[in-house]
Short mmCIF file of C-alpha atoms and ligand atoms in Angstrom, two decimals:
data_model
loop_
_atom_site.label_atom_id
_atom_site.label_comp_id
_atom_site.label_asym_id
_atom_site.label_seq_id
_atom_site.Cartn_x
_atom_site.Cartn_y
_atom_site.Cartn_z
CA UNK O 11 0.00 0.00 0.00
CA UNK O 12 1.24 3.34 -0.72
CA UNK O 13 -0.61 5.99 1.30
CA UNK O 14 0.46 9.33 1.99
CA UNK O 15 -2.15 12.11 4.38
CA UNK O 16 -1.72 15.64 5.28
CA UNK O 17 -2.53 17.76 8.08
CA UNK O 18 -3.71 20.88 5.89
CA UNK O 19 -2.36 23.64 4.58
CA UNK O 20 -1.65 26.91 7.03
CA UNK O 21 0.95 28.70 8.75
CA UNK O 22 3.79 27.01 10.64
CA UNK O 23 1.66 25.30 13.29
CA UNK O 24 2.74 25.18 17.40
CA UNK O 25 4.36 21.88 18.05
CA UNK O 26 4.99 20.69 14.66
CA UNK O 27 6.76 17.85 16.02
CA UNK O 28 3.82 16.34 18.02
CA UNK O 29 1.65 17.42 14.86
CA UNK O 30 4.46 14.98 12.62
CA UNK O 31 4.28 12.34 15.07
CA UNK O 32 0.79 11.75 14.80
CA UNK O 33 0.39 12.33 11.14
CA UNK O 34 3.28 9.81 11.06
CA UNK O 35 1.24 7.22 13.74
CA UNK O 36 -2.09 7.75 11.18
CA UNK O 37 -0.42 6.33 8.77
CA UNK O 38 0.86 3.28 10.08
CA UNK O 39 -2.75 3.02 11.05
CA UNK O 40 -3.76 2.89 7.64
CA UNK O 41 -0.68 0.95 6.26
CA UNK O 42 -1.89 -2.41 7.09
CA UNK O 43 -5.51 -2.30 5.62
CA UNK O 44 -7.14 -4.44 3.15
CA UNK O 45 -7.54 -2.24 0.36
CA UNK O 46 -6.84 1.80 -0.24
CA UNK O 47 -10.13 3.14 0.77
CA UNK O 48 -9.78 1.12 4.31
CA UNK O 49 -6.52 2.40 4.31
CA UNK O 50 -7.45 6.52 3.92
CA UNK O 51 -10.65 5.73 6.53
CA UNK O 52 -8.53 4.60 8.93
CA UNK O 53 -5.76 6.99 8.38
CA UNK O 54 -8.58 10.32 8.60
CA UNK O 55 -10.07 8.24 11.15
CA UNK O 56 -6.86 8.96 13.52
CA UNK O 57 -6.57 12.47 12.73
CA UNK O 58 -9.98 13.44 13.32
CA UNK O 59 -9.46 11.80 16.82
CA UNK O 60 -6.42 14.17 17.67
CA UNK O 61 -7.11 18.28 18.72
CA UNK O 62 -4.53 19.31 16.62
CA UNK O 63 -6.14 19.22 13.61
CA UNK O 64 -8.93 20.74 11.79
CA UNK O 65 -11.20 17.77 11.80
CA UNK O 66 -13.45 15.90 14.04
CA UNK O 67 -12.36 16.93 17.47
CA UNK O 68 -10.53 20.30 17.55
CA UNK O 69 -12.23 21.33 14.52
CA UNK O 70 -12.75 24.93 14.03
CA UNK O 71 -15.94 26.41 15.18
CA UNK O 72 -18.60 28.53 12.55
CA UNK O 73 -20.03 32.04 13.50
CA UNK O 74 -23.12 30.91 15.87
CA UNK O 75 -20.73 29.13 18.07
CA UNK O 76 -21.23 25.49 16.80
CA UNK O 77 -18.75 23.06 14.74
CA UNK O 78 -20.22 21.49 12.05
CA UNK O 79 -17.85 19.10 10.50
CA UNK O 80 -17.50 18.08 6.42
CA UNK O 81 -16.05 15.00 4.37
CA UNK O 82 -15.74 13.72 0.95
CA UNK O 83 -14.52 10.09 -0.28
CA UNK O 84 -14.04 8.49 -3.70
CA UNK O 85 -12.70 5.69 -5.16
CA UNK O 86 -11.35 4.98 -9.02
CA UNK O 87 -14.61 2.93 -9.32
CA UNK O 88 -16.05 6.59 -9.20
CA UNK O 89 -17.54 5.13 -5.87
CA UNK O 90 -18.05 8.67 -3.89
CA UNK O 91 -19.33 9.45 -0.87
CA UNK O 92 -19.65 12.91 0.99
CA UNK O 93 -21.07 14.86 4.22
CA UNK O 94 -21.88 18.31 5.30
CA UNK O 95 -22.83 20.33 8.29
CA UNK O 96 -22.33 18.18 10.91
CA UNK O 97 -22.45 19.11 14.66
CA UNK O 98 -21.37 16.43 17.20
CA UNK O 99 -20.16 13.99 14.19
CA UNK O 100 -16.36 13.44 15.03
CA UNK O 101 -15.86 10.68 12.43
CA UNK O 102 -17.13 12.76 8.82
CA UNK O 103 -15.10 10.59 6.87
CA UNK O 104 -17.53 7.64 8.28
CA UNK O 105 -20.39 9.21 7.39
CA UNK O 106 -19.09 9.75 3.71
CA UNK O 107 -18.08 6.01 3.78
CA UNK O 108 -22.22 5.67 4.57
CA UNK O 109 -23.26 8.23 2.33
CA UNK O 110 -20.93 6.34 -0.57
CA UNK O 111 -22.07 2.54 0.03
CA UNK O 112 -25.70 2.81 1.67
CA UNK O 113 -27.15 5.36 -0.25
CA UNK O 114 -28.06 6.53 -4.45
CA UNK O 115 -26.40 9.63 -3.40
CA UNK O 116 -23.15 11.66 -3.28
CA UNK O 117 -23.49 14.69 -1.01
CA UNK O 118 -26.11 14.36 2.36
CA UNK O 119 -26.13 17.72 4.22
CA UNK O 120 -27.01 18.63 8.03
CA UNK O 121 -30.13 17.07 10.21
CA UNK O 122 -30.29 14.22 7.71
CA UNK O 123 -26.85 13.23 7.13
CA UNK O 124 -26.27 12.53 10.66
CA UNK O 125 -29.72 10.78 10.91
CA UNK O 126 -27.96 8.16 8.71
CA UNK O 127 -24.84 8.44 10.19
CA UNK O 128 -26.73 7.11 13.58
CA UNK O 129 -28.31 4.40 11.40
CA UNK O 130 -25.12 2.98 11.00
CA UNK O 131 -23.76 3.47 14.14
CA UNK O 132 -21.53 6.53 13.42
CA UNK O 133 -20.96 8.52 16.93
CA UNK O 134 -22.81 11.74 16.06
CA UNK O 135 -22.88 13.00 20.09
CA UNK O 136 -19.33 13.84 20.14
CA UNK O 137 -17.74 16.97 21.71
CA UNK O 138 -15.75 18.12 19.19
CA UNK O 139 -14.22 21.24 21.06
CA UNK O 140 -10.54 21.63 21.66
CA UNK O 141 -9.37 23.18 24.88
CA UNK O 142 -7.84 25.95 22.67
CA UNK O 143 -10.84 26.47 20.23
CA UNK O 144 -13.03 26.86 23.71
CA UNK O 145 -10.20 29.22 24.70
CA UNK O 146 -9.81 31.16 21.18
CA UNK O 147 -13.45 31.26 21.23
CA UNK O 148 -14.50 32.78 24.63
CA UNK O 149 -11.97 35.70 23.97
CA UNK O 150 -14.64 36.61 21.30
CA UNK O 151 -17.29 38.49 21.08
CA UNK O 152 -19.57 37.68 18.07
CA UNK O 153 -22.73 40.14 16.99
CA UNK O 154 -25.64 38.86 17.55
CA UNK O 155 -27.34 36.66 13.87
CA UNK O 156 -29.90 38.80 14.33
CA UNK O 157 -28.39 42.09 13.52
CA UNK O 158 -27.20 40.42 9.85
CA UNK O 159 -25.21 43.60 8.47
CA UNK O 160 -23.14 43.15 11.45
CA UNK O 161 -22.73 39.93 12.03
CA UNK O 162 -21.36 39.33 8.43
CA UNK O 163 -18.95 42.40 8.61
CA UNK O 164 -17.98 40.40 11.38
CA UNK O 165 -17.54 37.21 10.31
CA UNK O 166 -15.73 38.82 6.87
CA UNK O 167 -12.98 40.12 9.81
CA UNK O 168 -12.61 36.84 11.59
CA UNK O 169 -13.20 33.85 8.96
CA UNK O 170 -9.78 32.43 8.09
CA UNK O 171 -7.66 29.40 9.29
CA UNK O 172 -6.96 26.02 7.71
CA UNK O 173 -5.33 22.78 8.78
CA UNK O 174 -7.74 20.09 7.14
CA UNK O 175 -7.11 16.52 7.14
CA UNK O 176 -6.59 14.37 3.97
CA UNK O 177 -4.87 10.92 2.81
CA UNK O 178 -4.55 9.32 -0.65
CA UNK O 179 -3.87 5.60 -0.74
CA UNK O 180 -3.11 3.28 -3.82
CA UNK O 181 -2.57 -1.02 -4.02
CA UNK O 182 -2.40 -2.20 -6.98
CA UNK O 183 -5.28 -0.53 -9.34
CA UNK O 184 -6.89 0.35 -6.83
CA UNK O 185 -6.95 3.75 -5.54
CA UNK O 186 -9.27 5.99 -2.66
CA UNK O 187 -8.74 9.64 -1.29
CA UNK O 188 -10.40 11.25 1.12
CA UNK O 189 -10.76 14.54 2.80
CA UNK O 190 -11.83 15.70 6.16
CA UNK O 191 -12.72 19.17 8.10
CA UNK O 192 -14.01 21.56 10.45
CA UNK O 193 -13.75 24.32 7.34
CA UNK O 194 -12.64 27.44 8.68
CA UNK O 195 -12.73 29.52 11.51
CA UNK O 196 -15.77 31.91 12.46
CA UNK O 197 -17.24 31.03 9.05
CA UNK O 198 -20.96 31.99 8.67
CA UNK O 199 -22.92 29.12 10.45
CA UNK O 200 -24.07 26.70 7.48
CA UNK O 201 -21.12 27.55 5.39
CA UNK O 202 -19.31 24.38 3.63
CA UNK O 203 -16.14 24.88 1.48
CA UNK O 204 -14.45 22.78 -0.69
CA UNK O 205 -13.83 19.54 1.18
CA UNK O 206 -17.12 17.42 0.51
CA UNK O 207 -17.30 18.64 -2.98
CA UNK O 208 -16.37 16.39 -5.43
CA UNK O 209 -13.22 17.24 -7.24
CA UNK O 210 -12.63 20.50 -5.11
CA UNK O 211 -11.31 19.43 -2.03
CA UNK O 212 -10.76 15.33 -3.05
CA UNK O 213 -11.37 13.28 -6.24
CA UNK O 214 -9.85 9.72 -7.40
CA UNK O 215 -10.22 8.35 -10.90
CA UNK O 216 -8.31 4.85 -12.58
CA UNK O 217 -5.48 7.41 -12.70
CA UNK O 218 -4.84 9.14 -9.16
CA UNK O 219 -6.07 9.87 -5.79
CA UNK O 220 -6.09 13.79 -4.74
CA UNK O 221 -6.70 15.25 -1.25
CA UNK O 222 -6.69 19.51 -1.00
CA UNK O 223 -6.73 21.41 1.56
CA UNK O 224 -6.87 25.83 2.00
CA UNK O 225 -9.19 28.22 0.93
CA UNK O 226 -12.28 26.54 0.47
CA UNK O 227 -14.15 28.81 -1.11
CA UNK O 228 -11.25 29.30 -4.43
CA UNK O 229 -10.61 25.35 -4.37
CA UNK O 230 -13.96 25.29 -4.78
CA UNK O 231 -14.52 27.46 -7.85
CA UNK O 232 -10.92 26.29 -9.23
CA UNK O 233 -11.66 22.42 -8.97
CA UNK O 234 -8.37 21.53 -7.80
CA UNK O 235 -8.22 18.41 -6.72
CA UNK O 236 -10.09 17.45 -10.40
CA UNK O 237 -7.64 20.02 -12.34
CA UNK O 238 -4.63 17.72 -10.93
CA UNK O 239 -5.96 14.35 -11.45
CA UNK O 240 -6.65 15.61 -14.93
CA UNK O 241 -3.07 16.46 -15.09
CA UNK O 242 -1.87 13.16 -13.84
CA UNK O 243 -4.59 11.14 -16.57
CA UNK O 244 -2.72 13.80 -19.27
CA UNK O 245 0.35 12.32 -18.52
CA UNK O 246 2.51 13.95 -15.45
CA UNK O 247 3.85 12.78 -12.47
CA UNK O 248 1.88 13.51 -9.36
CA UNK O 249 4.87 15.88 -7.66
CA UNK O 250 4.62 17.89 -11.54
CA UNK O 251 0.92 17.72 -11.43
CA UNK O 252 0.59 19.07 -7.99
CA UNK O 253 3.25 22.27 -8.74
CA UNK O 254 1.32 22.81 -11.73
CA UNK O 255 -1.75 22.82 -10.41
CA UNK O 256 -0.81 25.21 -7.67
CA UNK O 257 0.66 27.72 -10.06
CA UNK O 258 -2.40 27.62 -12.13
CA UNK O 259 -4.64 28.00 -9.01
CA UNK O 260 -2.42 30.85 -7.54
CA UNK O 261 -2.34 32.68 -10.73
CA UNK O 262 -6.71 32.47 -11.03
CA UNK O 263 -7.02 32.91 -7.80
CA UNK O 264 -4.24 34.52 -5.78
CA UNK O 265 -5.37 32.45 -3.14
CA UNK O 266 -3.71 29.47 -0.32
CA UNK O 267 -3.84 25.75 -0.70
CA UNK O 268 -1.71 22.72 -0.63
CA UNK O 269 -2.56 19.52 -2.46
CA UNK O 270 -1.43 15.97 -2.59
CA UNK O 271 -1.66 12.80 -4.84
CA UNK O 272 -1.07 9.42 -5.90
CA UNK O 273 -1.31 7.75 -9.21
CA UNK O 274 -1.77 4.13 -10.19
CA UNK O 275 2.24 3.34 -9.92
CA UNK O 276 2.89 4.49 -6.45
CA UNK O 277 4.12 7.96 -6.97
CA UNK O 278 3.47 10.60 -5.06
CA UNK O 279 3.73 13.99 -4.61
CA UNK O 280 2.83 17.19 -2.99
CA UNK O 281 2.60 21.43 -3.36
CA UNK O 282 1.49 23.87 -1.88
CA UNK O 283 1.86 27.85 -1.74
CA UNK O 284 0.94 28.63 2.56
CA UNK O 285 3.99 28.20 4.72
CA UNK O 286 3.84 24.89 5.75
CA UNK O 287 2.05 21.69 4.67
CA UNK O 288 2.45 18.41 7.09
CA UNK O 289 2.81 15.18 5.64
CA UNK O 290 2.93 11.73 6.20
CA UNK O 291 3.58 9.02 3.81
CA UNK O 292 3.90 5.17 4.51
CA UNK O 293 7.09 4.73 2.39
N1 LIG X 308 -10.42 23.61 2.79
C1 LIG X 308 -10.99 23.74 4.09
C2 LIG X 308 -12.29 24.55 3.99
O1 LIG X 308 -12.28 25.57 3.37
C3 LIG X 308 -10.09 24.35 5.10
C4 LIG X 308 -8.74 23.68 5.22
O2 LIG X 308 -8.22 23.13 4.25
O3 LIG X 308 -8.17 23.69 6.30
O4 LIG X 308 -13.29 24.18 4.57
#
């Protein structure tokens, strides 16, 4: 198995080397599995269990005070599962895994996503707060919803932040990536970015397996994670694809990301244009 995760795309994060170490434990986690997509689920699975990531617990919290947390999964089978909007659900990349093999669907958002998640015994009562979310988060003082104007000038001051999970995992032909989040900090509550929309924030094809991770909103409306697997089925290597593909997203939309990938012979590679970019890779 070759599998390789990141731990988002941001500024130079406190304790990197804890942050490494766990990344690098995730991965071992997801080594041994059966087959890539067990592989990424149990590698996301991990990091969405640590605080010091933006997913599951310690994810970042949205303008009304509640964490709502996002995930999108596919396989080269075009097998794809995602969720959205979840409060309490620790495990998103679970609930994608649902959403993917229990239902006609891609994308479930909200009430009814974790309805199903419950259905199949996803936790969906977790409390996802980090001790220094709860911290970062008392020190504010948000408008009240009510007084809209406001509130949005608000939230337009404070929404930022990154640090999204991700892994990429290939055996043979076989090939899964998935992607998993908080989004970002103080965004308007009900906001989801890039990361369960397919070929924005992850996307797999008989070619590669791409996790992204940054500014959700201009991965979004660039289609990154599609734009390098593209690349890869044109031809490239995945460390080319993913440098091109971050010039070409920098230069439409002068904005941050990192991305990472895998194609069908074990390659890998990674880019990004923030400061720093955590990985782990099994090889
Ligand atoms: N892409 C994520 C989002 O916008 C944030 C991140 O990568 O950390 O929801």
């Amino acid at each position: 198995m070759q599998l390789l995760a990141h731990g988002g795309a941001g500024g130079d994060p406190d304790d990197p080397e804890t942050r490494q170490q766990q990344l690098d434990r995730a991965v071992q986690a997801g080594a041994d599995a059966d087959d890539p997509e067990a592989a990424v689920l149990a590698t996301v699975h991990e990091l969405e269990a640590s605080p010091r990531f933006n997913a599951g617990s310690g994810s970042a919290v949205q303008s009304d005070g509640v964490i709502r947390t996002d995930a999108g999964l596919m396989r080269e089978d075009g097998t794809t599962g995602a969720a959205c909007s979840m409060p309490g659900v620790e495990h998103a990349g679970d609930v994608a895994r649902v959403v993917a093999h229990e239902t006609p669907h891609v994308l479930l958002a909200g009430e009814n996503a974790i309805a199903l998640a419950e259905a199949f015994d996803v936790a969906t009562d977790g409390d996802l707060w980090s001790e220094q979310q709860r911290q970062r988060w008392a020190e504010l003082d948000p408008p009240d919803t009510d007084d809209r104007g406001e509130h949005l000038r608000w939230v337009r001051e404070q929404f930022g932040g990154t640090d999204t999970v991700g892994a990429v995992a290939v055996e043979g032909n076989r090939l899964a990536a998935l992607t998993s989040t908080g989004g970002r900090w103080c965004a308007l509550a009900g906001r989801v970015g890039d990361v369960p929309q397919v070929g924005a924030g992850f996307y797999a094809s008989e070619h590669a397996a791409v996790s992204a991770t940054g500014a959700g909103e201009a991965i979004a409306r660039f289609g990154l994670s599609r734009w390098v697997d593209d690349t890869i089925a044109d031809g490239a290597d995945p460390a080319t694809a993913c440098e091109r593909g971050m010039t070409a997203f920098e230069e439409a939309t002068g904005d941050t990301a990192g991305v990472i990938a895998v194609d069908r012979e074990g390659r890998t590679g990674g880019a990004f244009n923030s400061d720093s970019m955590q990985t782990g890779s099994s090889r």
